[in-house]
mmCIF file of C-alpha atoms and ligand atoms in Angstrom:
data_model
loop_
_atom_site.group_PDB
_atom_site.id
_atom_site.type_symbol
_atom_site.label_atom_id
_atom_site.label_comp_id
_atom_site.label_asym_id
_atom_site.label_seq_id
_atom_site.Cartn_x
_atom_site.Cartn_y
_atom_site.Cartn_z
ATOM 1 C CA MET A 1 9.924 -11.583 24.430
ATOM 2 C CA GLN A 2 13.249 -11.712 22.637
ATOM 3 C CA LYS A 3 14.397 -8.638 20.682
ATOM 4 C CA ASN A 4 13.921 -9.074 16.938
ATOM 5 C CA PRO A 5 13.808 -7.102 13.670
ATOM 6 C CA ILE A 6 10.798 -5.098 12.560
ATOM 7 C CA GLY A 7 9.085 -7.017 9.726
ATOM 8 C CA VAL A 8 8.305 -4.970 6.617
ATOM 9 C CA PHE A 9 5.913 -6.696 4.240
ATOM 10 C CA ASP A 10 4.978 -5.876 0.662
ATOM 11 C CA SER A 11 3.527 -7.780 -2.282
ATOM 12 C CA GLY A 12 6.880 -7.301 -4.027
ATOM 13 C CA PHE A 13 9.415 -4.529 -4.501
ATOM 14 C CA GLY A 14 7.258 -1.482 -3.745
ATOM 15 C CA GLY A 15 7.606 -1.550 0.031
ATOM 16 C CA LEU A 16 11.322 -0.941 -0.446
ATOM 17 C CA THR A 17 10.460 2.746 -1.051
ATOM 18 C CA VAL A 18 8.910 2.773 2.440
ATOM 19 C CA LEU A 19 11.733 0.776 4.040
ATOM 20 C CA LYS A 20 14.203 3.272 2.579
ATOM 21 C CA GLU A 21 12.515 6.011 4.625
ATOM 22 C CA PHE A 22 12.482 3.846 7.783
ATOM 23 C CA VAL A 23 16.225 3.327 7.452
ATOM 24 C CA LYS A 24 16.741 7.042 6.776
ATOM 25 C CA GLN A 25 14.686 8.203 9.762
ATOM 26 C CA MET A 26 15.339 5.277 12.145
ATOM 27 C CA PRO A 27 18.658 3.688 11.176
ATOM 28 C CA LYS A 28 19.301 2.039 14.534
ATOM 29 C CA TYR A 29 16.569 -0.624 14.132
ATOM 30 C CA ASP A 30 16.910 -3.995 12.417
ATOM 31 C CA TYR A 31 14.505 -4.629 9.536
ATOM 32 C CA LEU A 32 13.425 -7.872 7.896
ATOM 33 C CA TYR A 33 11.868 -7.102 4.515
ATOM 34 C CA PHE A 34 9.598 -9.690 2.930
ATOM 35 C CA GLY A 35 8.391 -9.333 -0.673
ATOM 36 C CA ASP A 36 5.822 -11.856 -1.922
ATOM 37 C CA ASN A 37 7.065 -11.423 -5.497
ATOM 38 C CA ALA A 38 5.938 -14.885 -6.602
ATOM 39 C CA ARG A 39 2.309 -13.816 -6.141
ATOM 40 C CA ALA A 40 2.589 -10.090 -6.955
ATOM 41 C CA PRO A 41 0.955 -7.885 -8.018
ATOM 42 C CA TYR A 42 -1.774 -7.805 -5.369
ATOM 43 C CA GLY A 43 -3.401 -4.649 -6.779
ATOM 44 C CA SER A 44 -5.885 -6.394 -9.050
ATOM 45 C CA ARG A 45 -6.659 -9.378 -6.786
ATOM 46 C CA SER A 46 -9.848 -9.996 -4.843
ATOM 47 C CA PHE A 47 -10.337 -8.970 -1.229
ATOM 48 C CA GLU A 48 -10.204 -12.621 -0.074
ATOM 49 C CA THR A 49 -7.022 -13.416 -1.997
ATOM 50 C CA VAL A 50 -5.157 -10.337 -0.726
ATOM 51 C CA TYR A 51 -6.281 -11.123 2.815
ATOM 52 C CA HIS A 52 -5.163 -14.782 2.648
ATOM 53 C CA TYR A 53 -1.807 -13.998 1.005
ATOM 54 C CA THR A 54 -1.096 -11.177 3.449
ATOM 55 C CA LEU A 55 -2.043 -13.241 6.498
ATOM 56 C CA GLU A 56 0.207 -16.077 5.337
ATOM 57 C CA CYS A 57 3.147 -13.681 4.954
ATOM 58 C CA VAL A 58 2.505 -11.997 8.309
ATOM 59 C CA LYS A 59 2.449 -15.430 9.976
ATOM 60 C CA HIS A 60 5.730 -16.210 8.276
ATOM 61 C CA LEU A 61 7.285 -13.017 9.653
ATOM 62 C CA PHE A 62 5.945 -13.949 13.095
ATOM 63 C CA ASN A 63 7.577 -17.390 12.706
ATOM 64 C CA LEU A 64 10.812 -15.557 11.972
ATOM 65 C CA ASN A 65 10.262 -13.881 15.353
ATOM 66 C CA CYS A 66 9.226 -10.377 14.245
ATOM 67 C CA ASN A 67 7.212 -8.787 17.051
ATOM 68 C CA LEU A 68 6.061 -5.859 14.919
ATOM 69 C CA VAL A 69 5.118 -6.084 11.231
ATOM 70 C CA ILE A 70 4.424 -3.119 8.964
ATOM 71 C CA LEU A 71 2.292 -3.752 5.882
ATOM 72 C CA ALA A 72 4.245 -1.417 3.588
ATOM 73 C CA CYS A 73 1.718 -2.033 0.819
ATOM 74 C CA ASN A 74 -1.403 0.033 0.254
ATOM 75 C CA THR A 75 -3.364 -2.835 -1.242
ATOM 76 C CA ALA A 76 -2.621 -5.144 1.707
ATOM 77 C CA SER A 77 -3.270 -2.325 4.182
ATOM 78 C CA ALA A 78 -6.584 -1.594 2.459
ATOM 79 C CA LYS A 79 -7.831 -5.143 2.130
ATOM 80 C CA ALA A 80 -6.257 -7.202 4.905
ATOM 81 C CA LEU A 81 -5.051 -5.077 7.815
ATOM 82 C CA ARG A 82 -8.303 -4.539 9.659
ATOM 83 C CA THR A 83 -9.282 -8.235 9.603
ATOM 84 C CA ILE A 84 -5.802 -9.301 10.670
ATOM 85 C CA GLN A 85 -5.776 -6.778 13.548
ATOM 86 C CA GLN A 86 -9.300 -7.504 14.747
ATOM 87 C CA LYS A 87 -9.854 -11.170 13.982
ATOM 88 C CA ASP A 88 -6.524 -12.956 13.634
ATOM 89 C CA LEU A 89 -4.056 -11.248 15.956
ATOM 90 C CA PRO A 90 -5.985 -11.855 19.189
ATOM 91 C CA ILE A 91 -5.913 -15.587 18.379
ATOM 92 C CA ILE A 92 -2.531 -16.169 16.743
ATOM 93 C CA ALA A 93 -0.277 -13.589 18.439
ATOM 94 C CA PRO A 94 -1.932 -11.283 20.983
ATOM 95 C CA ASP A 95 1.405 -9.715 21.985
ATOM 96 C CA LYS A 96 2.489 -8.889 18.438
ATOM 97 C CA ARG A 97 1.458 -5.894 16.351
ATOM 98 C CA VAL A 98 0.657 -5.298 12.668
ATOM 99 C CA LEU A 99 0.393 -1.739 11.313
ATOM 100 C CA GLY A 100 -0.297 -0.347 7.834
ATOM 101 C CA VAL A 101 0.434 2.648 5.614
ATOM 102 C CA ILE A 102 -3.024 4.136 5.047
ATOM 103 C CA ARG A 103 -3.888 5.369 8.519
ATOM 104 C CA PRO A 104 -0.717 7.451 9.074
ATOM 105 C CA THR A 105 -1.442 9.254 5.796
ATOM 106 C CA THR A 106 -5.146 9.824 6.408
ATOM 107 C CA GLU A 107 -4.468 11.101 9.953
ATOM 108 C CA ILE A 108 -2.647 14.172 8.654
ATOM 109 C CA ILE A 109 -3.750 14.646 5.055
ATOM 110 C CA GLY A 110 -6.629 17.046 5.817
ATOM 111 C CA ASN A 111 -4.142 19.483 7.375
ATOM 112 C CA LEU A 112 -2.179 19.687 4.133
ATOM 113 C CA SER A 113 -5.083 20.874 1.977
ATOM 114 C CA LYS A 114 -6.352 24.452 1.930
ATOM 115 C CA THR A 115 -9.328 23.761 -0.353
ATOM 116 C CA LYS A 116 -10.231 20.531 1.521
ATOM 117 C CA HIS A 117 -10.473 18.725 -1.830
ATOM 118 C CA ILE A 118 -8.019 15.809 -2.000
ATOM 119 C CA GLY A 119 -7.215 13.331 -4.768
ATOM 120 C CA ILE A 120 -6.083 9.732 -4.201
ATOM 121 C CA LEU A 121 -4.238 7.647 -6.800
ATOM 122 C CA GLY A 122 -3.836 3.916 -6.177
ATOM 123 C CA THR A 123 -4.211 0.376 -7.464
ATOM 124 C CA SER A 124 -7.699 -0.872 -8.352
ATOM 125 C CA GLY A 125 -7.728 -2.859 -5.097
ATOM 126 C CA THR A 126 -6.917 0.139 -2.931
ATOM 127 C CA ILE A 127 -9.367 2.445 -4.700
ATOM 128 C CA ASN A 128 -12.244 -0.075 -4.794
ATOM 129 C CA SER A 129 -11.792 -0.861 -1.091
ATOM 130 C CA GLU A 130 -12.626 2.815 -0.362
ATOM 131 C CA SER A 131 -10.230 2.623 2.608
ATOM 132 C CA TYR A 132 -8.902 6.136 2.004
ATOM 133 C CA LEU A 133 -12.461 7.528 1.853
ATOM 134 C CA VAL A 134 -13.458 5.790 5.073
ATOM 135 C CA GLU A 135 -10.300 6.709 7.001
ATOM 136 C CA ILE A 136 -10.196 10.362 5.867
ATOM 137 C CA GLU A 137 -13.877 10.746 6.801
ATOM 138 C CA LYS A 138 -12.980 9.682 10.369
ATOM 139 C CA PHE A 139 -10.295 12.347 10.818
ATOM 140 C CA PHE A 140 -11.480 15.107 8.458
ATOM 141 C CA PRO A 141 -15.223 14.822 7.784
ATOM 142 C CA GLU A 142 -15.167 18.197 6.013
ATOM 143 C CA VAL A 143 -12.722 16.961 3.338
ATOM 144 C CA LYS A 144 -13.960 15.855 -0.098
ATOM 145 C CA VAL A 145 -12.035 12.905 -1.513
ATOM 146 C CA TYR A 146 -11.740 11.988 -5.208
ATOM 147 C CA GLN A 147 -10.183 8.698 -6.284
ATOM 148 C CA GLU A 148 -8.673 7.293 -9.457
ATOM 149 C CA ALA A 149 -7.395 3.737 -9.985
ATOM 150 C CA CYS A 150 -4.274 3.528 -12.161
ATOM 151 C CA PRO A 151 -3.956 -0.207 -12.928
ATOM 152 C CA MET A 152 -1.310 0.236 -15.640
ATOM 153 C CA TRP A 153 1.191 2.198 -13.565
ATOM 154 C CA VAL A 154 2.641 -0.687 -11.504
ATOM 155 C CA PRO A 155 3.288 -2.943 -14.543
ATOM 156 C CA LEU A 156 4.854 -0.034 -16.458
ATOM 157 C CA ILE A 157 7.182 0.769 -13.540
ATOM 158 C CA GLU A 158 8.074 -2.883 -12.884
ATOM 159 C CA ASN A 159 8.853 -3.443 -16.560
ATOM 160 C CA ASN A 160 11.163 -0.440 -16.605
ATOM 161 C CA GLU A 161 8.931 1.412 -19.072
ATOM 162 C CA ILE A 162 9.023 4.668 -17.123
ATOM 163 C CA ASN A 163 10.725 6.694 -19.840
ATOM 164 C CA THR A 164 8.433 5.729 -22.677
ATOM 165 C CA PRO A 165 5.496 7.406 -24.444
ATOM 166 C CA ALA A 166 3.268 4.568 -23.157
ATOM 167 C CA CYS A 167 4.003 5.584 -19.577
ATOM 168 C CA ASP A 168 3.287 9.243 -20.342
ATOM 169 C CA TYR A 169 0.034 8.256 -22.018
ATOM 170 C CA PHE A 170 -1.274 6.388 -18.963
ATOM 171 C CA ILE A 171 -0.062 9.008 -16.510
ATOM 172 C CA GLU A 172 -1.744 11.830 -18.422
ATOM 173 C CA ARG A 173 -4.936 9.820 -18.812
ATOM 174 C CA HIS A 174 -5.368 9.050 -15.098
ATOM 175 C CA ILE A 175 -4.313 12.511 -13.953
ATOM 176 C CA ASN A 176 -6.850 14.057 -16.339
ATOM 177 C CA ASN A 177 -9.563 11.695 -15.080
ATOM 178 C CA LEU A 178 -8.828 12.729 -11.501
ATOM 179 C CA LEU A 179 -8.670 16.448 -12.214
ATOM 180 C CA ALA A 180 -11.950 16.262 -14.153
ATOM 181 C CA MET A 181 -13.683 15.256 -10.910
ATOM 182 C CA SER A 182 -12.999 18.631 -9.261
ATOM 183 C CA ASN A 183 -11.086 21.800 -10.073
ATOM 184 C CA LYS A 184 -10.538 22.413 -6.360
ATOM 185 C CA ILE A 185 -8.117 19.535 -5.686
ATOM 186 C CA ASP A 186 -4.915 20.981 -4.177
ATOM 187 C CA VAL A 187 -3.353 17.804 -2.698
ATOM 188 C CA ILE A 188 -2.866 14.434 -4.379
ATOM 189 C CA VAL A 189 -1.786 11.335 -2.451
ATOM 190 C CA LEU A 190 0.360 8.744 -4.198
ATOM 191 C CA GLY A 191 -1.483 5.838 -2.575
ATOM 192 C CA CYS A 192 0.770 3.113 -3.935
ATOM 193 C CA THR A 193 4.335 2.226 -3.025
ATOM 194 C CA HIS A 194 5.492 2.369 -6.680
ATOM 195 C CA TYR A 195 4.261 5.822 -7.595
ATOM 196 C CA PRO A 196 7.130 7.848 -6.057
ATOM 197 C CA LEU A 197 9.258 6.439 -8.888
ATOM 198 C CA ILE A 198 7.182 8.365 -11.436
ATOM 199 C CA GLU A 199 6.598 11.470 -9.325
ATOM 200 C CA ALA A 200 8.512 13.729 -11.729
ATOM 201 C CA LYS A 201 6.357 12.524 -14.625
ATOM 202 C CA ILE A 202 3.128 12.939 -12.668
ATOM 203 C CA LYS A 203 4.134 16.529 -11.857
ATOM 204 C CA LYS A 204 4.434 17.225 -15.575
ATOM 205 C CA TYR A 205 0.680 16.774 -15.956
ATOM 206 C CA LEU A 206 -0.383 18.676 -12.837
ATOM 207 C CA PRO A 207 -0.996 22.385 -12.335
ATOM 208 C CA LYS A 208 1.724 23.962 -10.159
ATOM 209 C CA ASN A 209 -0.655 24.682 -7.259
ATOM 210 C CA ILE A 210 -1.235 20.951 -6.576
ATOM 211 C CA THR A 211 0.992 19.313 -3.965
ATOM 212 C CA ILE A 212 1.933 15.652 -4.355
ATOM 213 C CA ILE A 213 2.202 13.657 -1.147
ATOM 214 C CA TRP A 214 3.948 10.328 -0.931
ATOM 215 C CA GLN A 215 3.822 8.150 2.077
ATOM 216 C CA GLY A 216 7.358 7.067 2.913
ATOM 217 C CA PRO A 217 8.321 9.983 5.205
ATOM 218 C CA ILE A 218 4.812 10.134 6.726
ATOM 219 C CA VAL A 219 4.761 6.418 7.566
ATOM 220 C CA ALA A 220 8.324 6.542 8.923
ATOM 221 C CA ASN A 221 7.376 9.457 11.140
ATOM 222 C CA ALA A 222 4.261 7.633 12.352
ATOM 223 C CA LEU A 223 6.292 4.508 13.131
ATOM 224 C CA SER A 224 8.824 6.534 15.099
ATOM 225 C CA ASN A 225 5.981 8.140 17.121
ATOM 226 C CA TYR A 226 4.380 4.747 17.644
ATOM 227 C CA LEU A 227 7.598 3.271 19.033
ATOM 228 C CA ASN A 228 7.991 6.264 21.362
ATOM 229 C CA ARG A 229 4.445 5.831 22.628
ATOM 230 C CA HIS A 230 4.788 2.045 22.983
ATOM 231 C CA PRO A 231 7.985 1.261 24.904
ATOM 232 C CA GLU A 232 6.731 -2.314 25.407
ATOM 233 C CA ILE A 233 6.984 -2.835 21.606
ATOM 234 C CA ASP A 234 10.096 -0.708 21.155
ATOM 235 C CA SER A 235 11.911 -2.757 23.797
ATOM 236 C CA VAL A 236 11.386 -5.965 21.774
ATOM 237 C CA CYS A 237 12.738 -4.448 18.529
ATOM 238 C CA SER A 238 16.419 -5.211 18.034
ATOM 239 C CA LYS A 239 18.700 -2.287 17.203
ATOM 240 C CA GLN A 240 21.867 -3.261 15.355
ATOM 241 C CA ASN A 241 21.259 -1.187 12.195
ATOM 242 C CA THR A 242 20.816 -4.190 9.855
ATOM 243 C CA GLN A 243 18.506 -4.962 6.938
ATOM 244 C CA ARG A 244 17.736 -8.429 5.615
ATOM 245 C CA PHE A 245 15.695 -9.088 2.470
ATOM 246 C CA LEU A 246 13.508 -12.088 1.686
ATOM 247 C CA THR A 247 11.562 -12.751 -1.489
ATOM 248 C CA THR A 248 9.290 -15.599 -2.540
ATOM 249 C CA ASP A 249 10.705 -15.405 -6.103
ATOM 250 C CA SER A 250 14.101 -14.980 -7.754
ATOM 251 C CA ALA A 251 16.680 -13.299 -5.492
ATOM 252 C CA LEU A 252 18.582 -12.101 -8.552
ATOM 253 C CA THR A 253 15.547 -10.313 -9.992
ATOM 254 C CA PHE A 254 14.866 -8.826 -6.583
ATOM 255 C CA ASN A 255 18.440 -7.557 -6.236
ATOM 256 C CA ASN A 256 18.234 -5.871 -9.635
ATOM 257 C CA ALA A 257 14.906 -4.183 -8.905
ATOM 258 C CA ALA A 258 16.092 -3.110 -5.462
ATOM 259 C CA LYS A 259 18.482 -0.625 -7.056
ATOM 260 C CA LEU A 260 15.474 1.223 -8.465
ATOM 261 C CA PHE A 261 13.183 0.951 -5.429
ATOM 262 C CA PHE A 262 15.691 1.053 -2.561
ATOM 263 C CA GLY A 263 18.455 3.057 -4.162
ATOM 264 C CA SER A 264 21.308 0.789 -3.141
ATOM 265 C CA GLU A 265 22.677 -2.691 -3.713
ATOM 266 C CA ILE A 266 21.174 -5.464 -1.620
ATOM 267 C CA LYS A 267 21.485 -9.239 -1.399
ATOM 268 C CA ALA A 268 18.116 -10.951 -1.099
ATOM 269 C CA GLU A 269 17.383 -14.556 -0.116
ATOM 270 C CA THR A 270 14.637 -16.639 -1.685
ATOM 271 C CA ILE A 271 12.312 -18.417 0.703
ATOM 272 C CA TYR A 272 9.604 -20.963 0.013
ATOM 273 C CA PHE A 273 6.860 -21.498 2.521
HETATM 274 N N1 LIG B 1 2.626 -2.468 -3.249
HETATM 275 C C1 LIG B 1 1.347 -2.315 -3.887
HETATM 276 C C2 LIG B 1 0.586 -1.122 -3.283
HETATM 277 O O1 LIG B 1 1.148 -0.257 -2.638
HETATM 278 C C3 LIG B 1 1.468 -2.144 -5.379
HETATM 279 C C4 LIG B 1 1.934 -3.375 -6.088
HETATM 280 C C5 LIG B 1 0.887 -4.474 -6.204
HETATM 281 O O2 LIG B 1 -0.154 -4.255 -6.851
HETATM 282 O O3 LIG B 1 1.125 -5.538 -5.663
HETATM 283 O O4 LIG B 1 -0.604 -1.047 -3.451
#
């Protein structure tokens, strides 16, 4: 196989927070980011819709020659990854790989909690899929998991309403709902790509003894380990330290949002497929 960039897929802008960590930890690789902004958000969509949209985008990244695709989206990882890995990949591209963001987090999360009571915050899709519950149970059956869906947080962040009373209201409300489930929670996972952008605000409503975990560094670390353990995949990833950005909607809007999510200026291209 020819060497090609690592595909990084998200429903929209959110996966840029994950890509940022990939570039920080593994700058030598080439990355092809693909945001399905025209159909975002995925968080409130049905299982079938998220699966079909995600599969379409993964196929597109395969057509652009990516040999490895990371679903840098919790909702897509929760609702589409398993079916794509088990049902689709063996038929459409047995030599290619698709990985997600939930497993790397659930593999280590039990080690970060002393009380073994962990809270998960995510989109309605991620929370209703119960993927975090199922995956944590596999690695840490002794851990108790509490979940809270925060459907208003993504729209507030995307509409640049972070520094408003409305944002505080919804943050406080969902944090209080989660904390009411158990007074033993000592670790909370930000199970959505957007939530790191409001981490400071979330902290405001949490007792000091609770640690907030976000996935970027964990997923980047897991990807680096994966590539070390799989030289056959690593050898087909090109390494020229480049990043290219594709969106299914306006490139201008994407470029503007990228400053917030990626932290630097980028130049996206719009693609229709
Ligand atoms: N990227 C999505 C996630 O991590 C959030 C945005 C959306 O709902 O599409 O779940």
